[in-house]
Amino acid sequence: MLSIRSIPLNPSRVSPNPFPNPQFTHQFAQISSLKVVWRKDRKLDQAIENDKQWRLCSKVVKEVLNEPAQVIPLRYLEKRRERLRLPIKIKTFLNRYPGLFDTYPDRIKPKTQLVEFVRVSDRLRRFLDDEHRVREENERLLVGKLCKLLMMSRDRVISADKLVHMKREFGFSNDFLCRLVPKHPEFFRLVGSPGEGKSFLELVSWNDEFGKSVIERRAEEESRLTGVSIRPAFDWRLPSGFFIKKEMREWVRDWMELPYVSPYADASHLDQASPEMEKRTVGVLHELLSLSLLKRMPVPIVGKLREEYRLSNAFASVFTRHSGIFYMSLKNGIKTAVLREAYENDELVDRDPLLEIKDKFVELLDEGQRMRAEQMRAKRQAIRMEMERAAIRNVDDS
C-alpha cells in the first residue's frame, strides 16, 4: 500500500508565503492539471452495494411517512415505483419485507369500492420511536454538524432547501428545521419559509469548538500522544495494486508538503487556480465527507454546495486527482465520493454515533425476513403434509 502520512512539523519549512518562487507556482499549476486514470476499487464499491437494500427500503418508508395520516392506497404507491427506483412490484416488496407495513381494505372516497391500503406497521412505529431517541441523545453532535456546514460556507449561510435535500446524508431528521433549529437560537437563524421561495439558514455565532477540522484534531491528538509537534496533513494511501505515474507521485509528495489550509479559514483572498486553493478544496471535501454518516456522498449532492463552498465547476476532478484520499465510485450509475481512510476493505471503520439508527433499521429488516422465511417453511411443510395425507387416502381407496 502506497501511503504518505503525517510528518513532524519543521518550522523552517513553513513560510507565510509557501510559494515565494513564481516558477514553483507555475510548476504546480501545470502538474495539478495531470489526469489520473480512474480505477475501480471493488471493495469500496462493495461497501456501497452492501447498503443497497437499506437505502431502497428507506426510500419506500419515507414515501409512506410523507403521506397524510401516513397511509396510501397500494395502487398509488405502485405508480411511484419508477421514481423510487424500485425494481420489484409493491406487493412483492411488502411480502419480502413484512416487518415494515400492514395492508388493510378501505375506500379512497365514500361509496367507492374497497381497495388495498398500506400503513406503517407497529414494528416500524417502534423503530421510529428509537430513531427519535437516538437523535435526542446525539443532539449536540447534530448541532455541531450543522454549525460546521455553515462555518465552511462563504458567508456562513446556506439555502435551507439545499440543506433539506441533503439532510439524510448527515443524519438530520425530516423536520430538523422546525425541531432542531428553533431550539438553538444562539447558533442558527432561519430566514424565509423553506419550500416557499428563497429561504436560508444563517450562522448566528462562531463557536471555536466546532472550528477545527478532523485533520486538525487528529494532528493535535497525535502531538499529545507522541510529545512531538505534528502538523495537520492528509492521510494519503492507495490500495494494493493501485499505481500512479512517477510524475504524479512527485507532485503529490510536493503538494503534501504545502501547509494545510483549514476549511474553516477565510478563503476569500485565495486565487481559484492557486495551489493553496487546491489544498483548501481538498480540505473542504474531506471535512464534508467526514461529517456525513457513511463517509461518502453522491457527487451531485456535494455539487449543490459548490457556490457556498467556493468550489470550481470542475470540483469533481479533485476526487480522482487525489485518489489516495478519495475514491470516485460509479456503482449503480451514480458518482459517489468516498473517503478512503474511513474504510477497511468494504467495512466502515470510522462510525458515526447516529449509525445506530441504521443498525436498528437493518435489524428490523432482518427480523421481517426471518419471519418471512419461517412463514415459507411452514407453508412448505403444510403442503408436504397435505400431499402425504392425500397419498395415504389414495392407498386406502385402492
CSV table of C-alpha atoms in Angstrom, one decimal:
chain,number,residue,atom,x,y,z
A,1,MET,CA,0.0,0.0,0.0
A,2,LEU,CA,1.4,3.4,-1.0
A,3,SER,CA,1.0,5.8,1.9
A,4,ILE,CA,2.0,9.3,2.7
A,5,ARG,CA,1.2,10.0,6.4
A,6,SER,CA,1.5,13.0,8.8
A,7,ILE,CA,5.1,14.1,9.4
A,8,PRO,CA,6.7,16.1,12.3
A,9,LEU,CA,6.4,19.9,11.9
A,10,ASN,CA,9.6,21.6,10.7
A,11,PRO,CA,9.2,25.3,11.3
A,12,SER,CA,11.9,26.1,8.9
A,13,ARG,CA,9.8,24.7,6.1
A,14,VAL,CA,6.6,26.6,6.8
A,15,SER,CA,6.7,30.0,5.3
A,16,PRO,CA,4.0,32.7,5.5
A,17,ASN,CA,4.2,32.6,1.7
A,18,PRO,CA,4.6,29.0,0.7
A,19,PHE,CA,5.1,29.9,-2.9
A,20,PRO,CA,7.8,32.5,-3.0
A,21,ASN,CA,9.2,31.3,-6.3
A,22,PRO,CA,6.9,32.1,-9.3
A,23,GLN,CA,8.5,29.3,-11.2
A,24,PHE,CA,7.5,26.9,-8.4
A,25,THR,CA,3.9,28.1,-8.6
A,26,HIS,CA,3.8,27.7,-12.3
A,27,GLN,CA,5.1,24.2,-12.0
A,28,PHE,CA,2.3,23.3,-9.6
A,29,ALA,CA,-0.3,24.9,-11.9
A,30,GLN,CA,0.9,22.6,-14.8
A,31,ILE,CA,1.2,19.4,-12.8
A,32,SER,CA,-2.1,19.7,-11.0
A,33,SER,CA,-3.8,19.5,-14.3
A,34,LEU,CA,-2.5,16.0,-14.9
A,35,LYS,CA,-5.2,13.4,-15.2
A,36,VAL,CA,-5.2,10.3,-13.0
A,37,VAL,CA,-6.6,7.2,-14.7
A,38,TRP,CA,-9.7,6.1,-12.8
A,39,ARG,CA,-9.6,2.6,-11.5
A,40,LYS,CA,-12.4,0.5,-9.9
A,41,ASP,CA,-12.0,-0.2,-6.2
A,42,ARG,CA,-14.1,-3.4,-5.8
A,43,LYS,CA,-14.0,-3.3,-2.1
A,44,LEU,CA,-15.3,0.2,-1.8
A,45,ASP,CA,-17.9,-0.5,-4.5
A,46,GLN,CA,-19.0,-3.5,-2.4
A,47,ALA,CA,-19.4,-1.2,0.6
A,48,ILE,CA,-22.0,0.8,-1.4
A,49,GLU,CA,-23.6,-2.4,-2.7
A,50,ASN,CA,-24.0,-3.6,0.9
A,51,ASP,CA,-26.2,-0.7,1.7
A,52,LYS,CA,-28.4,-1.0,-1.3
A,53,GLN,CA,-31.2,-2.9,0.5
A,54,TRP,CA,-31.3,-0.4,3.4
A,55,ARG,CA,-31.4,2.6,1.1
A,56,LEU,CA,-34.2,1.1,-1.1
A,57,CYS,CA,-36.3,0.3,1.9
A,58,SER,CA,-35.7,3.7,3.5
A,59,LYS,CA,-37.0,5.4,0.3
A,60,VAL,CA,-40.3,3.4,0.4
A,61,VAL,CA,-40.7,4.1,4.2
A,62,LYS,CA,-40.1,7.8,3.6
A,63,GLU,CA,-42.6,7.9,0.8
A,64,VAL,CA,-45.3,6.4,3.1
A,65,LEU,CA,-44.4,8.6,6.1
A,66,ASN,CA,-44.7,11.7,3.9
A,67,GLU,CA,-48.4,10.9,3.1
A,68,PRO,CA,-51.3,12.5,5.1
A,69,ALA,CA,-52.0,10.2,8.1
A,70,GLN,CA,-49.1,8.1,6.8
A,71,VAL,CA,-51.3,5.8,4.7
A,72,ILE,CA,-51.5,5.4,1.0
A,73,PRO,CA,-53.5,3.2,-1.5
A,74,LEU,CA,-51.3,0.4,-2.7
A,75,ARG,CA,-52.0,1.2,-6.3
A,76,TYR,CA,-50.8,4.8,-5.8
A,77,LEU,CA,-47.6,3.5,-4.4
A,78,GLU,CA,-47.2,1.1,-7.3
A,79,LYS,CA,-47.3,4.1,-9.7
A,80,ARG,CA,-44.3,5.6,-7.9
A,81,ARG,CA,-42.1,2.6,-8.4
A,82,GLU,CA,-40.1,4.2,-11.2
A,83,ARG,CA,-39.4,7.4,-9.2
A,84,LEU,CA,-38.4,5.3,-6.2
A,85,ARG,CA,-36.2,3.1,-8.5
A,86,LEU,CA,-37.9,0.0,-7.1
A,87,PRO,CA,-37.1,-3.0,-9.3
A,88,ILE,CA,-40.0,-5.1,-8.0
A,89,LYS,CA,-43.7,-4.7,-7.7
A,90,ILE,CA,-45.0,-3.2,-4.4
A,91,LYS,CA,-46.8,-6.4,-3.4
A,92,THR,CA,-43.6,-8.3,-3.9
A,93,PHE,CA,-41.8,-5.7,-1.8
A,94,LEU,CA,-44.4,-6.0,1.0
A,95,ASN,CA,-44.1,-9.8,1.0
A,96,ARG,CA,-40.3,-9.6,1.0
A,97,TYR,CA,-40.1,-7.1,3.9
A,98,PRO,CA,-43.2,-8.0,6.1
A,99,GLY,CA,-42.0,-6.0,9.1
A,100,LEU,CA,-42.4,-2.6,7.6
A,101,PHE,CA,-46.0,-2.2,6.6
A,102,ASP,CA,-49.5,-3.6,7.2
A,103,THR,CA,-52.2,-3.7,4.5
A,104,TYR,CA,-55.9,-3.2,5.0
A,105,PRO,CA,-59.1,-2.6,2.9
A,106,ASP,CA,-60.5,0.9,2.8
A,107,ARG,CA,-62.3,3.3,0.4
A,108,ILE,CA,-60.5,6.2,-1.3
A,109,LYS,CA,-63.8,8.1,-1.4
A,110,PRO,CA,-67.1,7.4,0.2
A,111,LYS,CA,-69.3,4.9,-1.7
A,112,THR,CA,-66.4,3.7,-3.8
A,113,GLN,CA,-65.1,0.1,-3.9
A,114,LEU,CA,-62.8,-1.1,-1.3
A,115,VAL,CA,-59.1,-1.1,-2.2
A,116,GLU,CA,-56.0,-2.2,-0.5
A,117,PHE,CA,-54.2,0.5,1.6
A,118,VAL,CA,-50.6,0.5,3.0
A,119,ARG,CA,-49.8,1.8,6.5
A,120,VAL,CA,-46.9,1.8,8.9
A,121,SER,CA,-46.6,-1.4,11.0
A,122,ASP,CA,-46.3,-1.5,14.8
A,123,ARG,CA,-42.7,-2.7,14.4
A,124,LEU,CA,-41.9,0.3,12.2
A,125,ARG,CA,-43.6,2.6,14.7
A,126,ARG,CA,-41.3,1.2,17.5
A,127,PHE,CA,-38.3,1.8,15.2
A,128,LEU,CA,-39.4,5.4,14.6
A,129,ASP,CA,-39.5,5.9,18.4
A,130,ASP,CA,-36.0,4.5,18.7
A,131,GLU,CA,-34.8,6.8,15.9
A,132,HIS,CA,-36.2,9.8,17.7
A,133,ARG,CA,-34.5,8.7,20.9
A,134,VAL,CA,-31.1,8.3,19.2
A,135,ARG,CA,-31.3,11.7,17.7
A,136,GLU,CA,-32.3,13.3,21.0
A,137,GLU,CA,-29.3,11.6,22.7
A,138,ASN,CA,-27.0,12.9,19.9
A,139,GLU,CA,-28.4,16.4,19.6
A,140,ARG,CA,-25.1,18.1,20.4
A,141,LEU,CA,-23.5,16.1,17.6
A,142,LEU,CA,-26.2,17.2,15.2
A,143,VAL,CA,-25.9,20.9,16.2
A,144,GLY,CA,-22.1,20.6,15.7
A,145,LYS,CA,-22.6,19.2,12.2
A,146,LEU,CA,-25.0,21.9,11.2
A,147,CYS,CA,-22.7,24.6,12.6
A,148,LYS,CA,-19.7,23.2,10.8
A,149,LEU,CA,-21.6,23.1,7.5
A,150,LEU,CA,-22.4,26.8,7.9
A,151,MET,CA,-19.0,27.7,9.1
A,152,MET,CA,-17.3,26.3,6.0
A,153,SER,CA,-19.6,28.3,3.7
A,154,ARG,CA,-18.7,31.6,2.1
A,155,ASP,CA,-21.0,33.9,4.1
A,156,ARG,CA,-21.9,31.5,6.9
A,157,VAL,CA,-25.2,30.9,5.2
A,158,ILE,CA,-26.7,28.1,3.2
A,159,SER,CA,-30.0,27.7,1.3
A,160,ALA,CA,-32.5,25.9,3.6
A,161,ASP,CA,-33.8,23.9,0.6
A,162,LYS,CA,-30.4,22.6,-0.1
A,163,LEU,CA,-29.9,21.5,3.5
A,164,VAL,CA,-33.3,19.8,3.4
A,165,HIS,CA,-32.3,17.9,0.2
A,166,MET,CA,-29.1,16.5,1.8
A,167,LYS,CA,-30.4,16.0,5.4
A,168,ARG,CA,-30.2,12.2,5.2
A,169,GLU,CA,-26.5,12.3,4.3
A,170,PHE,CA,-25.7,13.8,7.7
A,171,GLY,CA,-28.3,12.2,9.9
A,172,PHE,CA,-30.7,15.2,10.3
A,173,SER,CA,-34.4,14.4,10.7
A,174,ASN,CA,-37.0,15.3,8.2
A,175,ASP,CA,-38.2,18.1,10.5
A,176,PHE,CA,-34.8,19.4,11.7
A,177,LEU,CA,-35.5,23.0,10.5
A,178,CYS,CA,-38.6,23.2,12.7
A,179,ARG,CA,-37.5,21.0,15.5
A,180,LEU,CA,-33.7,21.3,16.0
A,181,VAL,CA,-33.0,24.8,14.6
A,182,PRO,CA,-35.5,26.8,16.8
A,183,LYS,CA,-34.1,25.1,20.0
A,184,HIS,CA,-30.7,26.7,19.3
A,185,PRO,CA,-31.2,30.4,18.5
A,186,GLU,CA,-27.7,31.0,19.9
A,187,PHE,CA,-26.3,29.3,16.7
A,188,PHE,CA,-29.0,29.5,14.0
A,189,ARG,CA,-31.4,31.9,12.3
A,190,LEU,CA,-33.8,30.7,9.7
A,191,VAL,CA,-34.8,33.4,7.1
A,192,GLY,CA,-37.9,32.8,5.0
A,193,SER,CA,-40.0,29.7,4.7
A,194,PRO,CA,-38.4,26.5,3.2
A,195,GLY,CA,-40.3,25.4,0.1
A,196,GLU,CA,-41.9,28.8,-0.4
A,197,GLY,CA,-39.4,30.7,-2.3
A,198,LYS,CA,-35.9,31.7,-1.1
A,199,SER,CA,-35.1,30.7,2.5
A,200,PHE,CA,-31.7,30.5,4.2
A,201,LEU,CA,-30.1,29.2,7.4
A,202,GLU,CA,-27.6,31.6,8.9
A,203,LEU,CA,-24.9,31.1,11.5
A,204,VAL,CA,-25.6,33.5,14.4
A,205,SER,CA,-22.4,33.0,16.3
A,206,TRP,CA,-19.0,31.3,15.7
A,207,ASN,CA,-18.0,28.5,18.1
A,208,ASP,CA,-14.3,27.7,18.3
A,209,GLU,CA,-15.2,24.2,19.4
A,210,PHE,CA,-16.6,23.5,16.0
A,211,GLY,CA,-14.0,25.4,14.1
A,212,LYS,CA,-11.4,22.6,14.0
A,213,SER,CA,-11.4,20.0,11.2
A,214,VAL,CA,-10.9,16.3,11.6
A,215,ILE,CA,-7.4,16.7,10.2
A,216,GLU,CA,-6.5,19.4,12.8
A,217,ARG,CA,-8.0,17.5,15.7
A,218,ARG,CA,-6.1,14.3,14.6
A,219,ALA,CA,-2.8,16.2,14.5
A,220,GLU,CA,-3.4,17.7,17.9
A,221,GLU,CA,-4.1,14.2,19.3
A,222,GLU,CA,-1.0,12.7,17.7
A,223,SER,CA,1.1,15.6,19.1
A,224,ARG,CA,-0.3,15.0,22.6
A,225,LEU,CA,0.4,11.2,22.5
A,226,THR,CA,3.9,11.4,21.0
A,227,GLY,CA,5.1,14.6,22.5
A,228,VAL,CA,6.3,15.7,19.1
A,229,SER,CA,4.6,18.6,17.2
A,230,ILE,CA,2.7,17.1,14.3
A,231,ARG,CA,1.4,19.4,11.6
A,232,PRO,CA,-2.0,18.7,10.1
A,233,ALA,CA,-1.7,16.5,7.0
A,234,PHE,CA,-3.9,14.3,4.9
A,235,ASP,CA,-3.6,10.5,5.2
A,236,TRP,CA,-2.8,9.7,1.6
A,237,ARG,CA,-2.9,6.0,0.6
A,238,LEU,CA,-3.7,3.7,-2.3
A,239,PRO,CA,-4.8,0.1,-2.0
A,240,SER,CA,-2.5,-2.7,-3.1
A,241,GLY,CA,-2.3,-3.0,-6.9
A,242,PHE,CA,-3.1,0.7,-7.5
A,243,PHE,CA,-0.4,2.8,-9.1
A,244,ILE,CA,0.1,6.4,-10.3
A,245,LYS,CA,2.7,7.7,-12.7
A,246,LYS,CA,6.0,8.9,-11.3
A,247,GLU,CA,5.4,12.5,-12.3
A,248,MET,CA,2.1,12.4,-10.4
A,249,ARG,CA,3.7,10.8,-7.3
A,250,GLU,CA,6.3,13.6,-7.2
A,251,TRP,CA,3.5,16.2,-7.5
A,252,VAL,CA,1.6,14.5,-4.6
A,253,ARG,CA,4.7,14.5,-2.4
A,254,ASP,CA,5.4,18.2,-3.0
A,255,TRP,CA,1.7,19.1,-2.6
A,256,MET,CA,1.5,17.2,0.7
A,257,GLU,CA,4.5,19.4,1.9
A,258,LEU,CA,2.4,22.5,1.5
A,259,PRO,CA,0.8,24.0,4.6
A,260,TYR,CA,-2.6,22.7,5.5
A,261,VAL,CA,-5.5,25.2,4.8
A,262,SER,CA,-8.4,24.8,7.2
A,263,PRO,CA,-11.8,24.5,5.6
A,264,TYR,CA,-13.0,26.9,8.3
A,265,ALA,CA,-10.4,29.6,7.5
A,266,ASP,CA,-11.3,32.6,5.4
A,267,ALA,CA,-10.5,31.7,1.8
A,268,SER,CA,-11.8,34.9,0.1
A,269,HIS,CA,-8.2,36.0,-0.7
A,270,LEU,CA,-7.2,32.8,-2.4
A,271,ASP,CA,-6.9,32.6,-6.2
A,272,GLN,CA,-9.2,29.9,-7.6
A,273,ALA,CA,-6.3,28.3,-9.6
A,274,SER,CA,-3.7,28.5,-6.8
A,275,PRO,CA,-2.1,25.5,-5.0
A,276,GLU,CA,-3.4,27.0,-1.8
A,277,MET,CA,-7.0,26.9,-3.1
A,278,GLU,CA,-6.4,23.3,-4.2
A,279,LYS,CA,-5.3,22.5,-0.6
A,280,ARG,CA,-8.4,24.3,0.8
A,281,THR,CA,-10.7,22.5,-1.7
A,282,VAL,CA,-9.4,19.1,-0.7
A,283,GLY,CA,-9.8,20.1,3.0
A,284,VAL,CA,-13.4,21.2,2.5
A,285,LEU,CA,-14.3,18.0,0.7
A,286,HIS,CA,-12.5,15.8,3.2
A,287,GLU,CA,-14.3,17.6,6.1
A,288,LEU,CA,-17.7,17.4,4.3
A,289,LEU,CA,-17.3,13.6,3.8
A,290,SER,CA,-16.1,13.2,7.4
A,291,LEU,CA,-19.3,14.9,8.6
A,292,SER,CA,-21.5,12.5,6.6
A,293,LEU,CA,-23.0,9.4,8.1
A,294,LEU,CA,-21.3,6.9,5.8
A,295,LYS,CA,-18.2,9.0,5.0
A,296,ARG,CA,-19.4,9.1,1.4
A,297,MET,CA,-21.8,11.2,-0.6
A,298,PRO,CA,-23.2,11.3,-4.2
A,299,VAL,CA,-21.2,13.9,-6.2
A,300,PRO,CA,-24.4,15.7,-7.4
A,301,ILE,CA,-25.4,16.4,-3.8
A,302,VAL,CA,-21.9,17.7,-3.0
A,303,GLY,CA,-22.2,19.9,-6.1
A,304,LYS,CA,-25.3,21.6,-4.5
A,305,LEU,CA,-22.9,23.4,-2.2
A,306,ARG,CA,-20.5,24.4,-4.9
A,307,GLU,CA,-21.3,28.1,-4.7
A,308,GLU,CA,-21.4,28.3,-0.9
A,309,TYR,CA,-18.0,26.5,-0.6
A,310,ARG,CA,-16.3,28.3,-3.5
A,311,LEU,CA,-15.8,25.0,-5.4
A,312,SER,CA,-14.9,25.3,-9.1
A,313,ASN,CA,-17.2,23.9,-11.8
A,314,ALA,CA,-14.7,21.0,-12.2
A,315,PHE,CA,-14.5,20.3,-8.5
A,316,ALA,CA,-15.3,16.6,-9.1
A,317,SER,CA,-11.9,16.1,-10.7
A,318,VAL,CA,-10.4,16.5,-7.2
A,319,PHE,CA,-11.7,13.1,-6.2
A,320,THR,CA,-9.7,11.4,-9.0
A,321,ARG,CA,-6.7,13.7,-8.9
A,322,HIS,CA,-6.3,12.9,-5.2
A,323,SER,CA,-7.1,9.2,-5.5
A,324,GLY,CA,-5.1,8.4,-2.3
A,325,ILE,CA,-7.5,10.5,-0.2
A,326,PHE,CA,-10.8,9.9,-2.1
A,327,TYR,CA,-12.4,7.2,-4.3
A,328,MET,CA,-14.9,8.1,-7.0
A,329,SER,CA,-17.3,5.2,-7.3
A,330,LEU,CA,-19.6,4.7,-10.3
A,331,LYS,CA,-21.6,2.0,-8.7
A,332,ASN,CA,-25.3,1.8,-9.7
A,333,GLY,CA,-24.7,4.5,-12.3
A,334,ILE,CA,-24.2,7.2,-9.6
A,335,LYS,CA,-20.9,9.1,-9.0
A,336,THR,CA,-20.2,8.7,-5.3
A,337,ALA,CA,-17.2,10.3,-3.5
A,338,VAL,CA,-15.8,8.0,-0.8
A,339,LEU,CA,-13.3,8.9,2.0
A,340,ARG,CA,-10.7,6.1,1.8
A,341,GLU,CA,-9.4,6.4,5.3
A,342,ALA,CA,-12.8,5.7,6.8
A,343,TYR,CA,-12.9,2.2,5.3
A,344,GLU,CA,-11.1,-1.1,5.9
A,345,ASN,CA,-11.8,-3.1,2.8
A,346,ASP,CA,-15.6,-2.9,2.4
A,347,GLU,CA,-16.2,-2.1,6.1
A,348,LEU,CA,-16.8,1.4,7.5
A,349,VAL,CA,-14.5,1.7,10.5
A,350,ASP,CA,-15.0,5.4,11.2
A,351,ARG,CA,-18.5,5.0,12.5
A,352,ASP,CA,-20.8,7.9,13.3
A,353,PRO,CA,-22.9,7.5,16.6
A,354,LEU,CA,-26.0,8.2,14.5
A,355,LEU,CA,-25.5,5.0,12.6
A,356,GLU,CA,-27.2,3.3,15.5
A,357,ILE,CA,-30.4,4.3,13.6
A,358,LYS,CA,-29.3,2.5,10.5
A,359,ASP,CA,-28.3,-0.6,12.6
A,360,LYS,CA,-31.7,-0.7,14.2
A,361,PHE,CA,-33.5,-0.4,10.8
A,362,VAL,CA,-31.4,-3.2,9.4
A,363,GLU,CA,-32.3,-5.3,12.4
A,364,LEU,CA,-36.0,-4.6,11.6
A,365,LEU,CA,-35.5,-5.7,8.0
A,366,ASP,CA,-33.7,-8.9,9.1
A,367,GLU,CA,-36.4,-9.7,11.6
A,368,GLY,CA,-39.0,-9.3,8.9
A,369,GLN,CA,-37.1,-11.6,6.5
A,370,ARG,CA,-36.6,-14.2,9.3
A,371,MET,CA,-40.4,-14.1,9.8
A,372,ARG,CA,-41.0,-14.4,6.1
A,373,ALA,CA,-38.6,-17.4,5.9
A,374,GLU,CA,-40.4,-19.1,8.8
A,375,GLN,CA,-43.8,-18.5,7.1
A,376,MET,CA,-42.4,-20.0,3.9
A,377,ARG,CA,-41.1,-23.1,5.8
A,378,ALA,CA,-44.4,-23.5,7.5
A,379,LYS,CA,-46.2,-23.2,4.1
A,380,ARG,CA,-43.9,-25.8,2.5
A,381,GLN,CA,-44.4,-28.1,5.5
A,382,ALA,CA,-48.2,-27.8,5.3
A,383,ILE,CA,-48.1,-28.6,1.6
A,384,ARG,CA,-45.9,-31.6,2.2
A,385,MET,CA,-48.1,-32.9,5.0
A,386,GLU,CA,-51.2,-32.4,2.8
A,387,MET,CA,-49.5,-34.4,0.0
A,388,GLU,CA,-48.7,-37.2,2.4
A,389,ARG,CA,-52.3,-37.3,3.6
A,390,ALA,CA,-53.5,-37.4,0.1
A,391,ALA,CA,-51.2,-40.2,-0.7
A,392,ILE,CA,-52.4,-42.2,2.3
A,393,ARG,CA,-56.1,-41.6,1.2
A,394,ASN,CA,-55.3,-42.9,-2.3
A,395,VAL,CA,-53.7,-46.0,-0.8
A,396,ASP,CA,-56.8,-46.6,1.4
A,397,ASP,CA,-59.2,-46.1,-1.5
A,398,SER,CA,-57.3,-48.6,-3.6
